[in-house]
């Protein structure tokens, strides 16, 4: 599965191997953050080159994954320490469309892990009331 290849490339900090998983015309969307949409393998390379540089001990855990037809899902935990000593911690899910052995499109639902957040009751009240 491609998500397993991505995990290995992240943990090896193999930028070429990581970028090689994506088609040249890759279409990336983050539905909760529409302004972050982009296209192209080169942008993938720039994004992940930055992560590998700024989070030198970056690790990826693939908590669960599945494939159905030409779609792969992965539940992730990405973590490490930034060069300034602060923690990097993201969790979420990716959904990838696969074509000809490459990731053609992606929907990323990855978020920074909250260190200090509100409980579920307060969160629901805030979301419901606006």
PDB file of C-alpha atoms in Angstrom:
ATOM      1  CA  UNK A   1       0.000   0.000   0.000  1.00  0.00           C
ATOM      2  CA  UNK A   2       1.145   3.520  -0.744  1.00  0.00           C
ATOM      3  CA  UNK A   3       0.416   4.765   2.778  1.00  0.00           C
ATOM      4  CA  UNK A   4       2.917   2.217   4.072  1.00  0.00           C
ATOM      5  CA  UNK A   5       5.504   3.509   1.581  1.00  0.00           C
ATOM      6  CA  UNK A   6       4.803   7.051   2.810  1.00  0.00           C
ATOM      7  CA  UNK A   7       5.346   5.977   6.422  1.00  0.00           C
ATOM      8  CA  UNK A   8       8.699   4.416   5.596  1.00  0.00           C
ATOM      9  CA  UNK A   9       9.798   7.466   3.588  1.00  0.00           C
ATOM     10  CA  UNK A  10       8.836   9.846   6.416  1.00  0.00           C
ATOM     11  CA  UNK A  11      10.652   7.791   9.033  1.00  0.00           C
ATOM     12  CA  UNK A  12      13.728   7.495   6.774  1.00  0.00           C
ATOM     13  CA  UNK A  13      13.525  11.212   5.874  1.00  0.00           C
ATOM     14  CA  UNK A  14      13.662  10.066   2.253  1.00  0.00           C
ATOM     15  CA  UNK A  15      12.357  13.092   0.377  1.00  0.00           C
ATOM     16  CA  UNK A  16      12.887  11.534  -3.066  1.00  0.00           C
ATOM     17  CA  UNK A  17      11.105   8.336  -2.011  1.00  0.00           C
ATOM     18  CA  UNK A  18       8.264  10.329  -0.482  1.00  0.00           C
ATOM     19  CA  UNK A  19       7.762  12.564  -3.525  1.00  0.00           C
ATOM     20  CA  UNK A  20       7.939   9.536  -5.853  1.00  0.00           C
ATOM     21  CA  UNK A  21       4.663   8.271  -4.341  1.00  0.00           C
ATOM     22  CA  UNK A  22       2.741  11.187  -5.906  1.00  0.00           C
ATOM     23  CA  UNK A  23       1.722  11.767  -9.498  1.00  0.00           C
ATOM     24  CA  UNK A  24       3.127  14.913 -11.157  1.00  0.00           C
ATOM     25  CA  UNK A  25      -0.388  16.421 -11.232  1.00  0.00           C
ATOM     26  CA  UNK A  26      -1.294  15.473  -7.648  1.00  0.00           C
ATOM     27  CA  UNK A  27      -4.343  17.406  -6.358  1.00  0.00           C
ATOM     28  CA  UNK A  28      -4.285  18.090  -2.592  1.00  0.00           C
ATOM     29  CA  UNK A  29      -7.234  19.354  -0.585  1.00  0.00           C
ATOM     30  CA  UNK A  30      -7.704  19.990   3.119  1.00  0.00           C
ATOM     31  CA  UNK A  31     -11.488  20.365   3.383  1.00  0.00           C
ATOM     32  CA  UNK A  32     -11.373  22.093   6.786  1.00  0.00           C
ATOM     33  CA  UNK A  33      -8.741  24.513   5.414  1.00  0.00           C
ATOM     34  CA  UNK A  34      -9.657  25.265   1.773  1.00  0.00           C
ATOM     35  CA  UNK A  35      -6.935  27.905   1.318  1.00  0.00           C
ATOM     36  CA  UNK A  36      -4.297  25.165   1.722  1.00  0.00           C
ATOM     37  CA  UNK A  37      -5.254  23.405  -1.530  1.00  0.00           C
ATOM     38  CA  UNK A  38      -2.490  22.897  -4.096  1.00  0.00           C
ATOM     39  CA  UNK A  39      -1.541  20.832  -7.108  1.00  0.00           C
ATOM     40  CA  UNK A  40       1.684  19.187  -8.156  1.00  0.00           C
ATOM     41  CA  UNK A  41       4.363  16.833  -6.885  1.00  0.00           C
ATOM     42  CA  UNK A  42       6.858  19.707  -6.591  1.00  0.00           C
ATOM     43  CA  UNK A  43       4.748  21.389  -3.929  1.00  0.00           C
ATOM     44  CA  UNK A  44       4.668  18.061  -2.045  1.00  0.00           C
ATOM     45  CA  UNK A  45       8.478  18.051  -2.237  1.00  0.00           C
ATOM     46  CA  UNK A  46       8.721  21.642  -0.932  1.00  0.00           C
ATOM     47  CA  UNK A  47       6.287  20.979   1.919  1.00  0.00           C
ATOM     48  CA  UNK A  48       7.943  17.785   3.120  1.00  0.00           C
ATOM     49  CA  UNK A  49      11.467  19.095   2.563  1.00  0.00           C
ATOM     50  CA  UNK A  50      10.543  21.805   5.051  1.00  0.00           C
ATOM     51  CA  UNK A  51       9.197  19.276   7.560  1.00  0.00           C
ATOM     52  CA  UNK A  52      12.332  17.129   7.280  1.00  0.00           C
ATOM     53  CA  UNK A  53      14.532  20.194   7.743  1.00  0.00           C
ATOM     54  CA  UNK A  54      12.636  21.830  10.602  1.00  0.00           C
ATOM     55  CA  UNK A  55      11.628  18.656  12.487  1.00  0.00           C
ATOM     56  CA  UNK A  56      14.846  16.600  12.299  1.00  0.00           C
ATOM     57  CA  UNK A  57      13.471  13.707  14.364  1.00  0.00           C
ATOM     58  CA  UNK A  58      10.092  13.591  12.597  1.00  0.00           C
ATOM     59  CA  UNK A  59       8.381  10.208  12.954  1.00  0.00           C
ATOM     60  CA  UNK A  60       5.175   8.875  11.443  1.00  0.00           C
ATOM     61  CA  UNK A  61       2.983   6.207  12.971  1.00  0.00           C
ATOM     62  CA  UNK A  62       0.377   4.637  10.716  1.00  0.00           C
ATOM     63  CA  UNK A  63      -2.272   3.692  13.275  1.00  0.00           C
ATOM     64  CA  UNK A  64      -4.723   2.127  10.814  1.00  0.00           C
ATOM     65  CA  UNK A  65      -5.097   1.842   7.069  1.00  0.00           C
ATOM     66  CA  UNK A  66      -7.442   0.399   4.480  1.00  0.00           C
ATOM     67  CA  UNK A  67      -7.832   0.157   0.744  1.00  0.00           C
ATOM     68  CA  UNK A  68     -11.004  -0.149  -1.317  1.00  0.00           C
ATOM     69  CA  UNK A  69     -10.783  -0.105  -5.083  1.00  0.00           C
ATOM     70  CA  UNK A  70      -8.499   2.828  -5.916  1.00  0.00           C
ATOM     71  CA  UNK A  71      -8.730   4.655  -2.571  1.00  0.00           C
ATOM     72  CA  UNK A  72      -6.423   4.296   0.444  1.00  0.00           C
ATOM     73  CA  UNK A  73      -7.164   5.609   3.928  1.00  0.00           C
ATOM     74  CA  UNK A  74      -4.611   6.146   6.654  1.00  0.00           C
ATOM     75  CA  UNK A  75      -4.920   7.227  10.269  1.00  0.00           C
ATOM     76  CA  UNK A  76      -1.701   8.982  11.299  1.00  0.00           C
ATOM     77  CA  UNK A  77       0.290  10.338  14.194  1.00  0.00           C
ATOM     78  CA  UNK A  78       3.173  12.575  13.034  1.00  0.00           C
ATOM     79  CA  UNK A  79       5.449  13.773  15.824  1.00  0.00           C
ATOM     80  CA  UNK A  80       8.893  15.072  16.662  1.00  0.00           C
ATOM     81  CA  UNK A  81      10.750  18.097  17.972  1.00  0.00           C
ATOM     82  CA  UNK A  82      11.237  21.298  16.000  1.00  0.00           C
ATOM     83  CA  UNK A  83      14.700  22.843  15.797  1.00  0.00           C
ATOM     84  CA  UNK A  84      13.613  25.468  18.339  1.00  0.00           C
ATOM     85  CA  UNK A  85      12.871  22.691  20.872  1.00  0.00           C
ATOM     86  CA  UNK A  86       9.085  22.863  20.704  1.00  0.00           C
ATOM     87  CA  UNK A  87       7.032  19.768  20.059  1.00  0.00           C
ATOM     88  CA  UNK A  88       5.511  18.891  16.713  1.00  0.00           C
ATOM     89  CA  UNK A  89       2.434  16.679  17.068  1.00  0.00           C
ATOM     90  CA  UNK A  90      -0.265  16.107  14.451  1.00  0.00           C
ATOM     91  CA  UNK A  91      -2.961  13.472  14.211  1.00  0.00           C
ATOM     92  CA  UNK A  92      -5.608  12.730  11.665  1.00  0.00           C
ATOM     93  CA  UNK A  93      -6.598  10.916   8.546  1.00  0.00           C
ATOM     94  CA  UNK A  94      -5.627  10.987   4.903  1.00  0.00           C
ATOM     95  CA  UNK A  95      -7.716   9.717   1.994  1.00  0.00           C
ATOM     96  CA  UNK A  96      -5.797   9.142  -1.240  1.00  0.00           C
ATOM     97  CA  UNK A  97      -6.950   8.305  -4.734  1.00  0.00           C
ATOM     98  CA  UNK A  98      -4.505   5.926  -6.400  1.00  0.00           C
ATOM     99  CA  UNK A  99      -3.956   5.674 -10.141  1.00  0.00           C
ATOM    100  CA  UNK A 100      -1.161   3.800 -11.935  1.00  0.00           C
ATOM    101  CA  UNK A 101       0.556   3.095  -8.607  1.00  0.00           C
ATOM    102  CA  UNK A 102       0.769   6.778  -7.619  1.00  0.00           C
ATOM    103  CA  UNK A 103      -1.274   9.078  -5.412  1.00  0.00           C
ATOM    104  CA  UNK A 104      -3.372  11.151  -7.819  1.00  0.00           C
ATOM    105  CA  UNK A 105      -5.429  13.107  -5.297  1.00  0.00           C
ATOM    106  CA  UNK A 106      -5.583  13.545  -1.544  1.00  0.00           C
ATOM    107  CA  UNK A 107      -7.922  14.768   1.150  1.00  0.00           C
ATOM    108  CA  UNK A 108      -6.031  15.527   4.354  1.00  0.00           C
ATOM    109  CA  UNK A 109      -7.768  15.782   7.705  1.00  0.00           C
ATOM    110  CA  UNK A 110      -4.613  16.342   9.762  1.00  0.00           C
ATOM    111  CA  UNK A 111      -4.623  18.710  12.717  1.00  0.00           C
ATOM    112  CA  UNK A 112      -2.178  19.819  15.369  1.00  0.00           C
ATOM    113  CA  UNK A 113      -2.870  17.956  18.586  1.00  0.00           C
ATOM    114  CA  UNK A 114      -4.343  20.271  21.229  1.00  0.00           C
ATOM    115  CA  UNK A 115      -2.301  20.443  24.375  1.00  0.00           C
ATOM    116  CA  UNK A 116      -4.813  22.489  26.345  1.00  0.00           C
ATOM    117  CA  UNK A 117      -8.330  22.310  25.005  1.00  0.00           C
ATOM    118  CA  UNK A 118     -11.868  22.481  26.270  1.00  0.00           C
ATOM    119  CA  UNK A 119     -13.828  19.377  27.197  1.00  0.00           C
ATOM    120  CA  UNK A 120     -16.543  17.949  24.961  1.00  0.00           C
ATOM    121  CA  UNK A 121     -19.458  19.699  26.689  1.00  0.00           C
ATOM    122  CA  UNK A 122     -17.939  23.171  26.323  1.00  0.00           C
ATOM    123  CA  UNK A 123     -16.868  22.403  22.776  1.00  0.00           C
ATOM    124  CA  UNK A 124     -20.360  21.278  21.757  1.00  0.00           C
ATOM    125  CA  UNK A 125     -21.908  24.393  23.320  1.00  0.00           C
ATOM    126  CA  UNK A 126     -19.455  26.625  21.451  1.00  0.00           C
ATOM    127  CA  UNK A 127     -20.029  24.839  18.145  1.00  0.00           C
ATOM    128  CA  UNK A 128     -23.813  24.818  18.520  1.00  0.00           C
ATOM    129  CA  UNK A 129     -24.111  28.421  19.585  1.00  0.00           C
ATOM    130  CA  UNK A 130     -21.398  29.910  17.424  1.00  0.00           C
TER     131      UNK A 130
END
